[in-house]
Amino acid sequence: MIARRIAAALVALALCLPAPTLAWGGYGHRTTAEIAEANVRPETRAAMNRLFAYEARLGTPECRMRDLRDASTWPDCVRRDGWRWGYTAAWHYRTTPICEAYNPRANCSGGNCVTAQIERSQRLLADESLPGHIRLEALSFLVHFVGDVHMPLHSGDREDRGGNDRVTAYGIVEGRNLHGIWDGPLAERSITSARPPLVRRYRAEERARIATGGPHDWGRESWQIARDFVYATAFDRDPCAGELPGETALSQEDIEAGIPVANERVLQAGLRIARLLDEAFAPGPLPVQERR
């Protein structure tokens, strides 16, 4: 009886604890996956479904990989197991200070950054000589990291770990940091308020116009948004004109101004994921990414 009461108390306590922060939040990542799945070729969708049959070989029963939605959040789930997956933590970002010139080759020693891992994951996914579960891992990392690189604070920061060290208030959300606001409340509001909905099949000309560039281009886009919009809006000033305070607050107007920015990044991520997946599963060699 005592053991059952203790167990019940621990469960109740766990339900009260805040969930770990995910880049774009789980909802944002799953939305990018849904956009991608709605816009890949049927052959790509069939090939992905064949890979999902290898889920048990991953050895991650607490982090499922049954479909592309699961795949979009699997890397954040497994990295909680630090002994096994902690080495992947640096793969989720590649920040460049917003008050310095953008350098696509900085902060990526040994390929341990998000842009390098997108390229690596696509190569592994396309290699049919590899075991199925290795390609399935690569599929998940590819989908997740393309989402990560489109989140502005995974590419640009003000010496504050991508906004993680800036306490920000928004409405009733107190004590969150700037990174957390963009991950969660802002992204969720932007996705749910989008009209027409972001998740749909896009015309070929829309996909061609939006699904452009490569990982280094996308990192540069995010860095510029962080510099010109995220920090400037949060602090109502040029973020490079002197030191910034450790705390700030986002107004309703700030959030509303950020909605189209977040929508565009989520949509771009989804359609660019679709393009990379189609390339990985298409016959023939992958196109060579130009390094900038």
Coordinates of N, CA and C in Angstrom, one line a residue, residues 30 51-80 84-85 136-137 139-141 144:
R30 N 6.5 18.6 -35.8 CA 5.5 17.7 -36.4 C 4.8 18.4 -37.6
L51 N 11.3 1.9 -44.5 CA 12.3 2.2 -43.5 C 11.7 2.1 -42.1
F52 N 10.4 2.6 -41.9 CA 9.8 2.6 -40.6 C 9.6 1.2 -40.1
A53 N 9.7 0.2 -40.9 CA 9.6 -1.2 -40.5 C 10.8 -1.6 -39.7
Y54 N 11.9 -0.8 -39.7 CA 13.1 -1.1 -38.9 C 13.1 -0.5 -37.6
E55 N 12.0 0.1 -37.1 CA 12.0 0.8 -35.9 C 12.5 0.1 -34.7
A56 N 12.2 -1.2 -34.6 CA 12.6 -2.0 -33.4 C 14.1 -2.1 -33.3
R57 N 14.8 -2.0 -34.5 CA 16.3 -2.2 -34.5 C 16.9 -0.9 -33.9
L58 N 16.2 0.2 -33.7 CA 16.8 1.4 -33.2 C 17.1 1.2 -31.7
G59 N 16.4 0.3 -31.0 CA 16.6 0.1 -29.6 C 16.2 1.3 -28.7
T60 N 15.1 2.0 -29.2 CA 14.7 3.2 -28.4 C 13.2 3.1 -28.1
P61 N 12.7 2.1 -27.4 CA 11.3 1.9 -27.2 C 10.6 3.1 -26.6
E62 N 11.3 3.9 -25.8 CA 10.6 5.1 -25.2 C 10.5 6.3 -26.2
C63 N 11.2 6.2 -27.3 CA 11.2 7.2 -28.3 C 10.8 6.5 -29.6
R64 N 9.5 6.6 -30.0 CA 9.0 5.8 -31.1 C 9.3 6.5 -32.4
M65 N 9.3 5.6 -33.5 CA 9.6 6.1 -34.8 C 8.7 5.3 -35.8
R66 N 7.4 5.6 -35.7 CA 6.4 4.9 -36.5 C 6.1 5.6 -37.8
D67 N 6.3 6.9 -37.9 CA 6.0 7.6 -39.1 C 6.8 8.9 -39.1
L68 N 6.6 9.8 -40.1 CA 7.4 10.9 -40.2 C 7.2 11.9 -39.1
R69 N 6.0 12.0 -38.5 CA 5.8 12.9 -37.4 C 6.6 12.4 -36.2
D70 N 6.7 11.1 -35.9 CA 7.6 10.6 -34.9 C 9.0 11.0 -35.2
A71 N 9.4 10.8 -36.5 CA 10.8 11.0 -36.9 C 11.2 12.5 -36.6
S72 N 10.3 13.4 -36.8 CA 10.6 14.8 -36.6 C 11.0 15.2 -35.2
T73 N 10.6 14.4 -34.2 CA 10.9 14.7 -32.8 C 11.8 13.7 -32.1
W74 N 12.1 12.6 -32.8 CA 12.9 11.5 -32.2 C 14.3 12.0 -31.8
P75 N 15.0 12.9 -32.5 CA 16.3 13.3 -32.0 C 16.2 14.0 -30.7
D76 N 15.2 14.8 -30.5 CA 15.1 15.5 -29.2 C 14.7 14.5 -28.1
C77 N 14.0 13.5 -28.4 CA 13.6 12.5 -27.4 C 14.8 11.7 -27.0
V78 N 15.6 11.2 -27.9 CA 16.7 10.3 -27.6 C 17.8 11.0 -26.9
R79 N 18.0 12.3 -27.1 CA 19.2 13.0 -26.5 C 19.0 13.2 -25.0
R80 N 17.8 12.9 -24.5 CA 17.6 12.9 -23.0 C 18.4 11.7 -22.4
R84 N 24.0 7.6 -24.0 CA 24.0 7.0 -25.3 C 24.0 8.0 -26.4
W85 N 23.2 9.1 -26.3 CA 23.0 10.0 -27.4 C 23.5 11.5 -27.1
L136 N 17.2 4.8 -41.2 CA 16.1 5.3 -40.5 C 16.5 6.4 -39.6
E137 N 17.6 6.2 -38.8 CA 18.2 7.2 -38.0 C 18.5 8.5 -38.8
L139 N 17.2 9.4 -41.6 CA 15.9 10.0 -42.0 C 15.4 11.0 -40.9
S140 N 15.4 10.5 -39.7 CA 14.9 11.3 -38.6 C 15.8 12.5 -38.3
F141 N 17.1 12.3 -38.3 CA 18.0 13.5 -38.1 C 17.8 14.5 -39.2
H144 N 14.5 16.4 -38.7 CA 14.6 17.3 -37.5 C 15.5 18.4 -37.6

